[in-house]
Amino acid sequence: MGHDILMLGVDAGGTSTRAVLTTGEGECIGYGVGGRGNPIAVGPDRAADGVLDAIALALAPSARTLAEVEVVTAAMAGQRAEDGEGGWLADRLAAEGFSGRLTFESDLMATYASGSVEPFGYAIVAGTGASAVRVAGGRIDATADGLGWLLGDRGSGFWIGHRVARAVVRDLDHAGPATVLTRGVLEHLGIVEDATRREGRSRTLEQLVETLYAMRPIELAALAPLAFVAGDPVAESILRRAGEHLADSLAAVLAGPGPLVVGGSVLFRPTPVRDAFLHRLGAAAAGLELIPVIDGAVGAGLLAVRAGGARVSSETFARLSETLSRFR
Amino acid sequence: MGHDILMLGVDAGGTSTRAVLTTGEGECIGYGVGGRGNPIAVGPDRAADGVLDAIALALAPSARTLAEVEVVTAAMAGQRAEDGEGGWLADRLAAEGFSGRLTFESDLMATYASGSVEPFGYAIVAGTGASAVRVAGGRIDATADGLGWLLGDRGSGFWIGHRVARAVVRDLDHAGPATVLTRGVLEHLGIVEDATRREGRSRTLEQLVETLYAMRPIELAALAPLAFVAGDPVAESILRRAGEHLADSLAAVLAGPGPLVVGGSVLFRPTPVRDAFLHRLGAAAAGLELIPVIDGAVGAGLLAVRAGGARVSSETFARLSETLSRFR
């Protein structure tokens, strides 16, 4: 296989970056994981480090070099080659000897391609953020939400964590129901309860508010797992509402039956979120085949194969899935 | 009056700081306005500048000096002398010759004291943030909300502006009803409509999202005024919900009839917010005497008089209100 055309698919996410080295037939010959690879999140230098680290690890097993790679396809949120946004990565790749083509794809498209080769279908990702897309003719042709923590991402890990924080603050402020989330959040944040009151407000609440404002807002997503283990009505209500929001986002792009590739931790397992999600979709849920995927690595590899001009069949999909699994 | 005991009341808000120079009888002999004076918002150096500038202007008409002032009472959010939090201001005052006593009060208490000398009553402030307090025995003994933009401040200017932004994003994302707020927000932010679509999403929406994330979240409060002039169902619904949230915050501290001093622009005038606020309070509203105040300057002056050991009667209140009004 030493003279095969080589492609690199890169799946750059919020917490890590995966690189898949593949032949045009979907034979994975290397896989690597690097740090965060999205320049919007961590700046161009750190993002390029994350991508290049993952690529170096993917090239290592076969001792190939970037000079031998025809196509690098980077799947990530918010980057589009046609806008000339990719210079931060193109320059670094060129410095490492890459003289092929660099293409960008949406992270949602990589998620979809990780679960289905059907030209028509849907993907929903609910991790720290939340977004749903419709794929038609192998391209995204409708997008819902994915508007970030301040304006949208309804039903996401941030959304759940934010609701958890607000429920606890309201419990401690006697403005909402008591919830076991309160103990969970205080423990998680290392706050010792202190009932001393000042102007009718406990020192515990003051400390919690100070601690939460000292965090970056997006870090509230770290409180989301507490909702899944709490098992009380306040937590269940947050989870159900999250599922309904995710269903509404999907419903906004639904146009008939198809595969529904599910990425991100929030909808991955059967939980009250997924129950509420399916319940809210109602009859439409029957036309959807739920396909959970752990990340967009397979899809990024297949999108790279496609960008290299090769045909992506269900055999290509099966081969890449199987050969990639040997590396992780 | 040259040998009177002098007190300085300082009302430090989110956008400016007011200083009131008064005698123990409530005779205002100087008034000044400086920049932002809260160290949590702008850091200790700029905050001290804001306070000292206001004080210098207040001393100027009578040519008095800080060395002649017995008490400085600074009313601001989140500062308490008993925590030793006031060093940033005490040091600067001392450097200007002040050798009297520095005391801190809640900004909510200054609002209350600007409208009422009754020992029992309520204050609600709905400006950029939102908070309600109960006053008993001349001190705050219960507080609701005031938990900041990320965790609370329900019904505040930020809350309204955030809802406006989200309504417009959802309109442009075809995930919510059309609203005239969309045109208002795009104009306000200088975004020219561009119907070019990518992945089913308009360039207008992309530009709006980029613009909003480039702002500090709290700056969304600047969109709140658009809701008051829109006059469409989406805007009215936001305003009504804001009024209900403010009523719920007040209800959390209500314990019988009393004066209700109202600060901040959101509830100042009769609008759908205030209508919904009163409607939600229901029968309890009949026991409340609404007293709108433009800021906490009168209250800060009276709190300084009280801190100086003088009695604050309704005559003191009337005298300070009247004499201060000559300066502004």
Short mmCIF file of N, CA, C and O in Angstrom, two decimals, chain A residues 80 82-83 106 140-152 154 158 162-163 165-166 169-170 173-175 198-201 205-206 208-209 212-213 217 220 252, chain B residues 80 82-83 106 140-152 154 158 162-163 165-166 169-170 173-175 198-201 205-206 208-209 212-213 217 220 252:
data_model
loop_
_atom_site.label_atom_id
_atom_site.label_comp_id
_atom_site.label_asym_id
_atom_site.label_seq_id
_atom_site.Cartn_x
_atom_site.Cartn_y
_atom_site.Cartn_z
N ARG A 80 -14.28 28.03 7.07
CA ARG A 80 -14.66 27.75 5.69
C ARG A 80 -13.57 28.26 4.76
O ARG A 80 -13.22 29.43 4.79
N GLU A 82 -13.57 28.81 1.66
CA GLU A 82 -13.95 29.80 0.65
C GLU A 82 -13.89 31.22 1.20
O GLU A 82 -13.83 32.18 0.44
N ASP A 83 -13.88 31.35 2.51
CA ASP A 83 -13.72 32.68 3.10
C ASP A 83 -12.26 33.03 3.33
O ASP A 83 -11.96 34.06 3.92
N SER A 106 -17.82 21.25 7.83
CA SER A 106 -18.46 21.47 9.12
C SER A 106 -18.23 20.27 10.03
O SER A 106 -18.19 19.12 9.57
N ILE A 140 -24.65 19.66 3.80
CA ILE A 140 -25.59 20.27 4.74
C ILE A 140 -26.44 21.28 3.99
O ILE A 140 -25.92 22.17 3.32
N ASP A 141 -27.77 21.12 4.07
CA ASP A 141 -28.59 22.15 3.42
C ASP A 141 -29.55 22.85 4.38
O ASP A 141 -30.30 23.73 3.95
N ALA A 142 -29.51 22.47 5.65
CA ALA A 142 -30.28 23.23 6.64
C ALA A 142 -29.62 23.03 8.00
O ALA A 142 -29.17 21.93 8.32
N THR A 143 -29.58 24.09 8.78
CA THR A 143 -28.95 24.08 10.10
C THR A 143 -29.90 24.70 11.10
O THR A 143 -30.54 25.70 10.80
N ALA A 144 -29.99 24.11 12.29
CA ALA A 144 -30.78 24.72 13.36
C ALA A 144 -29.91 24.86 14.60
O ALA A 144 -29.13 23.96 14.93
N ASP A 145 -30.06 25.98 15.26
CA ASP A 145 -29.33 26.32 16.49
C ASP A 145 -27.82 26.23 16.24
O ASP A 145 -27.35 26.65 15.18
N GLY A 146 -27.05 25.78 17.22
CA GLY A 146 -25.59 25.91 17.10
C GLY A 146 -25.17 27.36 17.24
O GLY A 146 -24.16 27.79 16.70
N LEU A 147 -25.98 28.14 17.97
CA LEU A 147 -25.78 29.58 18.03
C LEU A 147 -24.97 30.01 19.25
O LEU A 147 -24.87 31.21 19.54
N GLY A 148 -24.39 29.03 19.95
CA GLY A 148 -23.50 29.37 21.06
C GLY A 148 -24.25 29.53 22.38
O GLY A 148 -25.47 29.65 22.42
N TRP A 149 -23.48 29.56 23.45
CA TRP A 149 -24.06 29.50 24.80
C TRP A 149 -24.91 30.71 25.13
O TRP A 149 -25.90 30.60 25.85
N LEU A 150 -24.57 31.88 24.60
CA LEU A 150 -25.29 33.10 25.00
C LEU A 150 -26.60 33.25 24.25
O LEU A 150 -27.55 33.82 24.76
N LEU A 151 -26.65 32.74 23.02
CA LEU A 151 -27.80 32.99 22.14
C LEU A 151 -28.61 31.74 21.84
O LEU A 151 -29.71 31.85 21.31
N GLY A 152 -28.05 30.58 22.08
CA GLY A 152 -28.77 29.36 21.70
C GLY A 152 -28.19 28.15 22.39
O GLY A 152 -28.04 28.13 23.59
N ARG A 154 -29.59 25.45 22.79
CA ARG A 154 -30.63 24.99 23.72
C ARG A 154 -30.59 23.47 23.85
O ARG A 154 -30.56 22.76 22.85
N PHE A 158 -23.89 22.91 28.07
CA PHE A 158 -23.86 24.23 28.71
C PHE A 158 -25.24 24.60 29.22
O PHE A 158 -25.41 25.06 30.35
N HIS A 162 -25.96 25.38 33.01
CA HIS A 162 -26.44 26.72 33.36
C HIS A 162 -27.73 26.63 34.17
O HIS A 162 -27.90 27.30 35.19
N ARG A 163 -28.66 25.77 33.72
CA ARG A 163 -29.91 25.58 34.45
C ARG A 163 -29.66 24.96 35.82
O ARG A 163 -30.34 25.30 36.79
N ALA A 165 -26.93 25.44 37.65
CA ALA A 165 -26.40 26.53 38.48
C ALA A 165 -27.53 27.46 38.93
O ALA A 165 -27.60 27.84 40.11
N ARG A 166 -28.43 27.80 38.00
CA ARG A 166 -29.51 28.71 38.37
C ARG A 166 -30.48 28.08 39.37
O ARG A 166 -30.99 28.75 40.26
N VAL A 169 -28.78 28.28 42.77
CA VAL A 169 -28.80 29.66 43.26
C VAL A 169 -30.20 30.01 43.77
O VAL A 169 -30.36 30.63 44.83
N ARG A 170 -31.22 29.58 43.03
CA ARG A 170 -32.59 29.90 43.43
C ARG A 170 -33.00 29.11 44.68
O ARG A 170 -33.75 29.62 45.52
N ASP A 173 -31.41 30.94 47.45
CA ASP A 173 -32.03 32.27 47.60
C ASP A 173 -33.49 32.14 48.03
O ASP A 173 -34.19 33.14 48.13
N HIS A 174 -33.94 30.89 48.29
CA HIS A 174 -35.34 30.62 48.67
C HIS A 174 -36.30 31.16 47.62
O HIS A 174 -37.40 31.59 47.95
N ALA A 175 -35.88 31.17 46.37
CA ALA A 175 -36.73 31.66 45.28
C ALA A 175 -37.18 30.51 44.39
O ALA A 175 -37.88 30.73 43.41
N ARG A 198 -26.38 37.72 55.86
CA ARG A 198 -26.12 39.14 55.78
C ARG A 198 -27.14 39.70 54.82
O ARG A 198 -27.26 39.21 53.70
N GLU A 199 -27.89 40.69 55.27
CA GLU A 199 -28.98 41.25 54.46
C GLU A 199 -29.89 40.13 53.96
O GLU A 199 -30.34 40.13 52.82
N GLY A 200 -30.13 39.15 54.85
CA GLY A 200 -31.06 38.08 54.54
C GLY A 200 -30.54 37.04 53.56
O GLY A 200 -31.31 36.26 53.01
N ARG A 201 -29.23 37.02 53.35
CA ARG A 201 -28.66 36.14 52.33
C ARG A 201 -27.52 35.35 52.97
O ARG A 201 -26.70 35.93 53.68
N LEU A 205 -24.52 31.21 49.63
CA LEU A 205 -24.97 31.74 48.35
C LEU A 205 -23.97 32.76 47.81
O LEU A 205 -23.63 32.74 46.62
N GLU A 206 -23.49 33.64 48.70
CA GLU A 206 -22.51 34.64 48.24
C GLU A 206 -21.26 33.97 47.67
O GLU A 206 -20.75 34.37 46.62
N LEU A 208 -21.03 30.93 46.44
CA LEU A 208 -21.36 30.24 45.19
C LEU A 208 -21.39 31.23 44.03
O LEU A 208 -20.82 30.97 42.95
N VAL A 209 -22.03 32.37 44.24
CA VAL A 209 -22.13 33.37 43.17
C VAL A 209 -20.74 33.86 42.78
O VAL A 209 -20.40 33.95 41.59
N LEU A 212 -19.00 31.11 40.76
CA LEU A 212 -19.53 30.91 39.41
C LEU A 212 -19.12 32.06 38.49
O LEU A 212 -18.81 31.83 37.31
N TYR A 213 -19.08 33.29 39.00
CA TYR A 213 -18.69 34.41 38.14
C TYR A 213 -17.19 34.43 37.88
O TYR A 213 -16.73 35.07 36.94
N PRO A 217 -18.16 31.52 31.49
CA PRO A 217 -19.52 30.99 31.43
C PRO A 217 -19.59 29.57 30.87
O PRO A 217 -20.29 28.71 31.41
N LEU A 220 -19.70 26.31 32.85
CA LEU A 220 -20.88 25.80 33.53
C LEU A 220 -21.30 24.44 32.96
O LEU A 220 -22.00 23.68 33.63
N ALA A 252 -36.91 21.56 13.33
CA ALA A 252 -36.78 22.71 12.44
C ALA A 252 -36.13 22.36 11.11
O ALA A 252 -36.25 23.11 10.14
N ARG B 80 -18.44 45.95 51.58
CA ARG B 80 -18.82 46.00 52.99
C ARG B 80 -17.59 46.26 53.83
O ARG B 80 -16.62 45.53 53.76
N GLU B 82 -17.10 45.89 56.93
CA GLU B 82 -16.75 44.89 57.95
C GLU B 82 -15.89 43.77 57.38
O GLU B 82 -15.24 43.03 58.11
N ASP B 83 -15.87 43.61 56.07
CA ASP B 83 -15.00 42.62 55.44
C ASP B 83 -13.63 43.20 55.11
O ASP B 83 -12.80 42.52 54.51
N SER B 106 -25.32 49.32 51.15
CA SER B 106 -25.78 48.73 49.90
C SER B 106 -26.37 49.81 48.99
O SER B 106 -26.99 50.76 49.47
N ILE B 140 -31.51 46.68 55.64
CA ILE B 140 -31.96 45.61 54.75
C ILE B 140 -32.01 44.31 55.54
O ILE B 140 -31.01 43.92 56.16
N ASP B 141 -33.18 43.63 55.54
CA ASP B 141 -33.18 42.34 56.23
C ASP B 141 -33.61 41.21 55.32
O ASP B 141 -33.65 40.06 55.76
N ALA B 142 -33.90 41.49 54.06
CA ALA B 142 -34.13 40.41 53.10
C ALA B 142 -33.81 40.91 51.70
O ALA B 142 -34.10 42.07 51.38
N THR B 143 -33.21 40.06 50.90
CA THR B 143 -32.79 40.41 49.55
C THR B 143 -33.26 39.32 48.59
O THR B 143 -33.17 38.14 48.92
N ALA B 144 -33.74 39.72 47.43
CA ALA B 144 -34.10 38.74 46.40
C ALA B 144 -33.39 39.11 45.10
O ALA B 144 -33.30 40.28 44.74
N ASP B 145 -32.90 38.09 44.43
CA ASP B 145 -32.20 38.23 43.15
C ASP B 145 -31.01 39.19 43.29
O ASP B 145 -30.34 39.17 44.32
N GLY B 146 -30.70 39.98 42.27
CA GLY B 146 -29.44 40.73 42.30
C GLY B 146 -28.27 39.80 42.11
O GLY B 146 -27.16 40.05 42.56
N LEU B 147 -28.50 38.69 41.41
CA LEU B 147 -27.51 37.63 41.31
C LEU B 147 -26.68 37.73 40.03
O LEU B 147 -25.93 36.81 39.70
N GLY B 148 -26.83 38.85 39.31
CA GLY B 148 -25.98 39.06 38.13
C GLY B 148 -26.58 38.47 36.87
O GLY B 148 -27.51 37.66 36.90
N TRP B 149 -26.03 38.87 35.75
CA TRP B 149 -26.62 38.56 34.43
C TRP B 149 -26.63 37.06 34.12
O TRP B 149 -27.54 36.57 33.47
N LEU B 150 -25.64 36.33 34.61
CA LEU B 150 -25.53 34.91 34.24
C LEU B 150 -26.46 34.04 35.08
O LEU B 150 -26.93 33.00 34.62
N LEU B 151 -26.70 34.45 36.32
CA LEU B 151 -27.42 33.60 37.26
C LEU B 151 -28.78 34.15 37.66
O LEU B 151 -29.59 33.42 38.25
N GLY B 152 -29.04 35.41 37.38
CA GLY B 152 -30.29 35.97 37.85
C GLY B 152 -30.58 37.29 37.15
O GLY B 152 -30.58 37.34 35.94
N ARG B 154 -33.33 38.65 36.89
CA ARG B 154 -34.50 38.39 36.05
C ARG B 154 -35.37 39.63 35.95
O ARG B 154 -35.70 40.26 36.95
N PHE B 158 -30.56 43.92 31.30
CA PHE B 158 -29.81 42.86 30.63
C PHE B 158 -30.75 41.74 30.21
O PHE B 158 -30.69 41.25 29.08
N HIS B 162 -31.12 40.60 26.46
CA HIS B 162 -30.75 39.22 26.11
C HIS B 162 -31.91 38.53 25.40
O HIS B 162 -31.73 37.86 24.37
N ARG B 163 -33.13 38.70 25.93
CA ARG B 163 -34.30 38.09 25.30
C ARG B 163 -34.55 38.71 23.92
O ARG B 163 -34.97 38.01 23.00
N ALA B 165 -32.20 39.87 21.91
CA ALA B 165 -31.19 39.28 21.02
C ALA B 165 -31.59 37.86 20.62
O ALA B 165 -31.49 37.49 19.45
N ARG B 166 -32.04 37.08 21.58
CA ARG B 166 -32.41 35.70 21.28
C ARG B 166 -33.63 35.63 20.37
O ARG B 166 -33.72 34.77 19.49
N VAL B 169 -32.38 36.38 16.87
CA VAL B 169 -31.62 35.23 16.35
C VAL B 169 -32.58 34.12 15.93
O VAL B 169 -32.41 33.51 14.87
N ARG B 170 -33.60 33.89 16.74
CA ARG B 170 -34.55 32.82 16.42
C ARG B 170 -35.43 33.19 15.23
O ARG B 170 -35.79 32.32 14.43
N ASP B 173 -33.25 32.58 12.31
CA ASP B 173 -32.98 31.14 12.18
C ASP B 173 -34.28 30.39 11.85
O ASP B 173 -34.27 29.16 11.78
N HIS B 174 -35.39 31.12 11.66
CA HIS B 174 -36.69 30.51 11.38
C HIS B 174 -37.08 29.53 12.47
O HIS B 174 -37.75 28.52 12.21
N ALA B 175 -36.65 29.81 13.69
CA ALA B 175 -36.99 28.93 14.82
C ALA B 175 -37.96 29.62 15.77
O ALA B 175 -38.35 29.04 16.78
N ARG B 198 -25.78 29.88 3.46
CA ARG B 198 -24.74 28.87 3.50
C ARG B 198 -25.18 27.84 4.51
O ARG B 198 -25.49 28.18 5.65
N GLU B 199 -25.22 26.58 4.10
CA GLU B 199 -25.72 25.52 4.98
C GLU B 199 -27.07 25.90 5.55
O GLU B 199 -27.38 25.63 6.71
N GLY B 200 -27.92 26.53 4.70
CA GLY B 200 -29.27 26.85 5.09
C GLY B 200 -29.39 28.02 6.04
O GLY B 200 -30.44 28.23 6.65
N ARG B 201 -28.32 28.81 6.18
CA ARG B 201 -28.31 29.89 7.16
C ARG B 201 -27.89 31.18 6.47
O ARG B 201 -26.94 31.19 5.70
N LEU B 205 -27.69 36.36 9.66
CA LEU B 205 -27.65 35.69 10.96
C LEU B 205 -26.22 35.47 11.41
O LEU B 205 -25.87 35.71 12.57
N GLU B 206 -25.37 35.01 10.50
CA GLU B 206 -23.97 34.79 10.86
C GLU B 206 -23.31 36.07 11.36
O GLU B 206 -22.59 36.08 12.35
N LEU B 208 -24.82 38.71 12.63
CA LEU B 208 -25.41 39.10 13.91
C LEU B 208 -24.77 38.31 15.05
O LEU B 208 -24.40 38.87 16.09
N VAL B 209 -24.63 37.00 14.85
CA VAL B 209 -24.06 36.15 15.90
C VAL B 209 -22.62 36.58 16.18
O VAL B 209 -22.21 36.72 17.34
N LEU B 212 -22.69 39.88 18.15
CA LEU B 212 -23.14 39.75 19.54
C LEU B 212 -22.08 39.08 20.41
O LEU B 212 -21.87 39.48 21.56
N TYR B 213 -21.37 38.09 19.87
CA TYR B 213 -20.33 37.44 20.66
C TYR B 213 -19.09 38.31 20.82
O TYR B 213 -18.28 38.08 21.71
N PRO B 217 -21.12 40.24 27.32
CA PRO B 217 -22.53 39.87 27.49
C PRO B 217 -23.39 40.98 28.09
O PRO B 217 -24.50 41.24 27.61
N LEU B 220 -25.52 43.52 26.18
CA LEU B 220 -26.83 43.23 25.58
C LEU B 220 -27.92 44.08 26.20
O LEU B 220 -28.98 44.27 25.61
N ALA B 252 -40.92 37.71 46.90
CA ALA B 252 -40.08 36.87 47.76
C ALA B 252 -39.67 37.58 49.05
O ALA B 252 -39.27 36.93 50.01
#
